[in-house]
mmCIF file of C-alpha atoms in Angstrom:
data_model
loop_
_atom_site.group_PDB
_atom_site.id
_atom_site.type_symbol
_atom_site.label_atom_id
_atom_site.label_comp_id
_atom_site.label_asym_id
_atom_site.label_seq_id
_atom_site.Cartn_x
_atom_site.Cartn_y
_atom_site.Cartn_z
ATOM 1 C CA MET A 1 65.509 139.575 154.685
ATOM 2 C CA ILE A 2 68.645 139.905 152.471
ATOM 3 C CA LEU A 3 69.356 136.141 152.119
ATOM 4 C CA ASP A 4 66.542 133.609 151.871
ATOM 5 C CA SER A 5 66.675 129.914 152.855
ATOM 6 C CA LYS A 6 68.023 128.919 149.362
ATOM 7 C CA GLY A 7 71.030 131.289 149.646
ATOM 8 C CA LYS A 8 69.685 133.835 147.173
ATOM 9 C CA LEU A 9 70.168 137.557 147.611
ATOM 10 C CA PHE A 10 66.754 139.278 147.762
ATOM 11 C CA GLY A 11 65.297 135.958 146.554
ATOM 12 C CA LYS A 12 66.668 136.454 143.007
ATOM 13 C CA ILE A 13 70.493 136.166 142.740
ATOM 14 C CA SER A 14 72.635 133.356 144.135
ATOM 15 C CA ILE A 15 75.787 134.191 146.156
ATOM 16 C CA VAL A 16 77.735 131.799 143.897
ATOM 17 C CA ASP A 17 76.560 133.752 140.822
ATOM 18 C CA ILE A 18 77.803 136.990 142.397
ATOM 19 C CA LEU A 19 81.210 135.450 143.170
ATOM 20 C CA ILE A 20 81.558 134.168 139.593
ATOM 21 C CA VAL A 21 80.713 137.613 138.190
ATOM 22 C CA LEU A 22 83.305 139.236 140.510
ATOM 23 C CA VAL A 23 86.024 136.753 139.452
ATOM 24 C CA VAL A 24 85.271 137.366 135.748
ATOM 25 C CA ILE A 25 85.380 141.150 136.236
ATOM 26 C CA GLY A 26 88.672 140.807 138.148
ATOM 27 C CA ALA A 27 90.177 138.720 135.333
ATOM 28 C CA ILE A 28 89.109 141.259 132.699
ATOM 29 C CA VAL A 29 90.614 144.123 134.706
ATOM 30 C CA GLY A 30 93.857 142.143 135.227
ATOM 31 C CA VAL A 31 94.243 141.309 131.535
ATOM 32 C CA GLY A 32 93.463 144.898 130.555
ATOM 33 C CA TYR A 33 96.103 146.203 132.971
ATOM 34 C CA LYS A 34 98.697 143.738 131.661
ATOM 35 C CA LEU A 35 98.035 144.678 128.032
ATOM 36 C CA THR A 36 98.322 148.406 128.698
ATOM 37 C CA ARG A 37 101.629 147.915 130.545
ATOM 38 C CA SER A 38 103.435 145.859 127.871
ATOM 39 C CA GLU A 39 107.210 146.010 127.296
ATOM 40 C CA VAL A 40 106.830 147.651 123.908
ATOM 41 C CA GLY A 41 105.127 150.691 125.340
ATOM 42 C CA VAL A 42 103.153 153.252 123.456
ATOM 43 C CA GLY A 43 106.230 155.425 122.813
ATOM 44 C CA VAL A 44 108.194 152.773 120.924
ATOM 45 C CA ALA A 45 105.159 151.400 119.091
ATOM 46 C CA LEU A 46 104.195 154.863 117.804
ATOM 47 C CA ALA A 47 107.729 156.242 117.320
ATOM 48 C CA LYS A 48 108.876 157.120 113.837
ATOM 49 C CA GLN A 49 110.602 154.128 112.262
ATOM 50 C CA ASP A 50 114.042 154.875 110.795
ATOM 51 C CA LYS A 51 115.888 153.021 108.060
ATOM 52 C CA ILE A 52 118.755 151.261 109.861
ATOM 53 C CA GLU A 53 121.939 149.582 108.625
ATOM 54 C CA ILE A 54 123.341 147.194 111.232
ATOM 55 C CA SER A 55 126.502 145.089 110.837
ATOM 56 C CA PHE A 56 127.340 141.863 112.680
ATOM 57 C CA TYR A 57 130.794 140.285 112.982
ATOM 58 C CA ALA A 58 131.988 136.847 114.108
ATOM 59 C CA ASP A 59 135.673 135.816 114.381
ATOM 60 C CA GLU A 60 135.215 132.071 113.959
ATOM 61 C CA VAL A 61 132.295 130.429 112.222
ATOM 62 C CA PRO A 62 132.359 127.000 110.537
ATOM 63 C CA ASP A 63 132.741 127.289 106.762
ATOM 64 C CA PHE A 64 129.458 125.438 106.128
ATOM 65 C CA VAL A 65 127.644 128.178 108.093
ATOM 66 C CA THR A 66 129.217 131.042 106.126
ATOM 67 C CA LYS A 67 128.209 129.314 102.872
ATOM 68 C CA ALA A 68 124.565 129.246 104.045
ATOM 69 C CA VAL A 69 124.421 133.067 104.408
ATOM 70 C CA SER A 70 123.564 135.111 101.313
ATOM 71 C CA LYS A 71 122.271 138.521 100.282
ATOM 72 C CA GLY A 72 118.510 138.931 100.584
ATOM 73 C CA ASP A 73 118.175 136.491 103.508
ATOM 74 C CA LEU A 74 116.024 137.579 106.444
ATOM 75 C CA ALA A 75 118.105 138.287 109.585
ATOM 76 C CA LYS A 76 116.629 137.803 113.077
ATOM 77 C CA ASP A 77 117.764 137.739 116.679
ATOM 78 C CA PHE A 78 117.431 134.029 117.497
ATOM 79 C CA GLU A 79 116.733 134.424 121.235
ATOM 80 C CA ARG A 80 114.263 137.331 121.101
ATOM 81 C CA ASN A 81 112.677 136.513 117.718
ATOM 82 C CA VAL A 82 113.232 140.133 116.639
ATOM 83 C CA VAL A 83 113.521 140.817 112.896
ATOM 84 C CA PHE A 84 116.443 143.080 111.900
ATOM 85 C CA GLY A 85 115.779 143.150 108.154
ATOM 86 C CA ASN A 86 117.348 141.689 105.016
ATOM 87 C CA VAL A 87 121.019 141.003 104.349
ATOM 88 C CA THR A 88 122.595 143.543 101.977
ATOM 89 C CA ASP A 89 126.246 142.410 102.174
ATOM 90 C CA VAL A 90 128.261 139.379 103.306
ATOM 91 C CA VAL A 91 132.057 139.481 103.687
ATOM 92 C CA VAL A 92 133.828 136.187 104.458
ATOM 93 C CA SER A 93 137.519 136.241 105.468
ATOM 94 C CA PRO A 94 139.955 133.831 107.123
ATOM 95 C CA SER A 95 139.071 133.102 110.760
ATOM 96 C CA ARG A 96 140.836 135.060 113.499
ATOM 97 C CA SER A 97 141.825 133.466 116.756
ATOM 98 C CA TRP A 98 143.860 135.289 119.363
ATOM 99 C CA ALA A 99 146.216 133.479 121.743
ATOM 100 C CA SER A 100 149.630 133.912 123.341
ATOM 101 C CA ASP A 101 152.708 132.331 121.794
ATOM 102 C CA ASP A 102 155.673 130.711 123.588
ATOM 103 C CA LYS A 103 156.997 134.134 124.623
ATOM 104 C CA GLY A 104 153.639 135.367 125.989
ATOM 105 C CA LYS A 105 153.005 137.683 123.049
ATOM 106 C CA ILE A 106 149.378 137.819 121.795
ATOM 107 C CA VAL A 107 149.255 136.702 118.165
ATOM 108 C CA SER A 108 146.526 136.135 115.608
ATOM 109 C CA SER A 109 146.076 132.823 113.824
ATOM 110 C CA SER A 110 143.602 131.193 111.491
ATOM 111 C CA LYS A 111 141.788 127.899 112.068
ATOM 112 C CA GLU A 112 141.232 125.453 109.217
ATOM 113 C CA GLY A 113 137.559 124.859 108.364
ATOM 114 C CA PHE A 114 136.494 128.164 109.925
ATOM 115 C CA SER A 115 136.049 131.717 108.599
ATOM 116 C CA SER A 116 135.223 135.139 109.963
ATOM 117 C CA ILE A 117 132.043 136.735 108.668
ATOM 118 C CA LYS A 118 130.658 140.259 108.548
ATOM 119 C CA VAL A 119 126.951 140.490 107.706
ATOM 120 C CA THR A 120 125.327 143.840 106.924
ATOM 121 C CA VAL A 121 121.548 144.086 107.278
ATOM 122 C CA GLU A 122 119.112 146.832 106.344
ATOM 123 C CA GLY A 123 115.808 147.176 108.166
ATOM 124 C CA THR A 124 113.595 149.538 110.155
ATOM 125 C CA GLY A 125 113.803 150.407 113.825
ATOM 126 C CA VAL A 126 113.867 153.358 116.202
ATOM 127 C CA PHE A 127 117.341 154.940 116.174
ATOM 128 C CA ARG A 128 118.578 156.747 119.293
ATOM 129 C CA ASP A 129 121.654 158.925 119.147
ATOM 130 C CA GLY A 130 122.563 160.286 122.560
ATOM 131 C CA LYS A 131 125.621 161.404 124.504
ATOM 132 C CA SER A 132 125.595 158.541 127.000
ATOM 133 C CA SER A 133 124.007 155.804 124.890
ATOM 134 C CA SER A 134 123.262 155.312 121.226
ATOM 135 C CA GLY A 135 121.488 152.345 119.772
ATOM 136 C CA VAL A 136 118.428 151.081 118.014
ATOM 137 C CA THR A 137 115.194 149.418 119.061
ATOM 138 C CA PHE A 138 113.855 146.621 116.887
ATOM 139 C CA GLY A 139 110.459 145.433 118.116
ATOM 140 C CA SER A 140 110.699 145.658 121.894
ATOM 141 C CA ALA A 141 114.450 144.947 122.236
ATOM 142 C CA ASP A 142 117.341 147.421 122.412
ATOM 143 C CA PHE A 143 120.585 146.778 120.536
ATOM 144 C CA TYR A 144 123.937 148.533 120.861
ATOM 145 C CA THR A 145 127.344 148.313 119.196
ATOM 146 C CA GLY A 146 129.385 145.579 120.872
ATOM 147 C CA ARG A 147 126.386 143.589 122.092
ATOM 148 C CA THR A 148 126.628 139.831 121.604
ATOM 149 C CA THR A 149 123.694 138.162 119.916
ATOM 150 C CA ILE A 150 122.790 134.907 118.192
ATOM 151 C CA LEU A 151 121.975 135.770 114.596
ATOM 152 C CA LEU A 152 119.602 133.660 112.514
ATOM 153 C CA VAL A 153 120.172 134.351 108.809
ATOM 154 C CA GLY A 154 118.309 132.195 106.340
ATOM 155 C CA ASN A 155 119.090 128.657 107.579
ATOM 156 C CA ALA A 156 122.298 129.618 109.411
ATOM 157 C CA THR A 157 122.676 130.480 113.087
ATOM 158 C CA PHE A 158 125.841 131.810 114.743
ATOM 159 C CA GLN A 159 126.951 133.909 117.690
ATOM 160 C CA CYS A 160 128.328 137.329 116.802
ATOM 161 C CA ARG A 161 128.736 140.904 117.976
ATOM 162 C CA ILE A 162 127.053 144.006 116.657
ATOM 163 C CA TYR A 163 129.860 145.732 114.790
ATOM 164 C CA ASP A 164 128.173 148.948 113.670
ATOM 165 C CA ILE A 165 124.769 150.672 113.658
ATOM 166 C CA LYS A 166 123.942 153.513 111.252
ATOM 167 C CA LYS A 167 120.842 155.510 110.490
ATOM 168 C CA LYS A 168 120.327 155.616 106.719
ATOM 169 C CA GLY A 169 118.963 158.626 104.889
#
């Protein structure tokens, strides 16, 4: 008989033991599948890393934030926790706000207590230069000129746009 009176298969292995072994094997297979299908992918992880210069620009940032940004600081994407590299240049200028005047003409003005900031960062990523899309991959995230991001530089955080991306060397 296959099952005896104690519920053991061939008198040696319990049905419960078999079910536990099957669940453990299923979990191992599931985790293995998930790890081999990660977002990073083998292509990006093994691709040749390029030296990248990426510039970020913000029209209006509080002055206390611009004072907290300096050369050598580590720059990261705040939302994705992706490291861009280290700051090589910081340019602070008067803030730029755009609005219409009394006649409906769009004019630029400056706001007291605020500045514009351009931060240039040098790091490593995978640069792609194509006809339809050019950009760079840092970690597992793609970045393109014009993309809005929240930049974490040193102890400062501000929303900005990617102004320029260049492959160095």
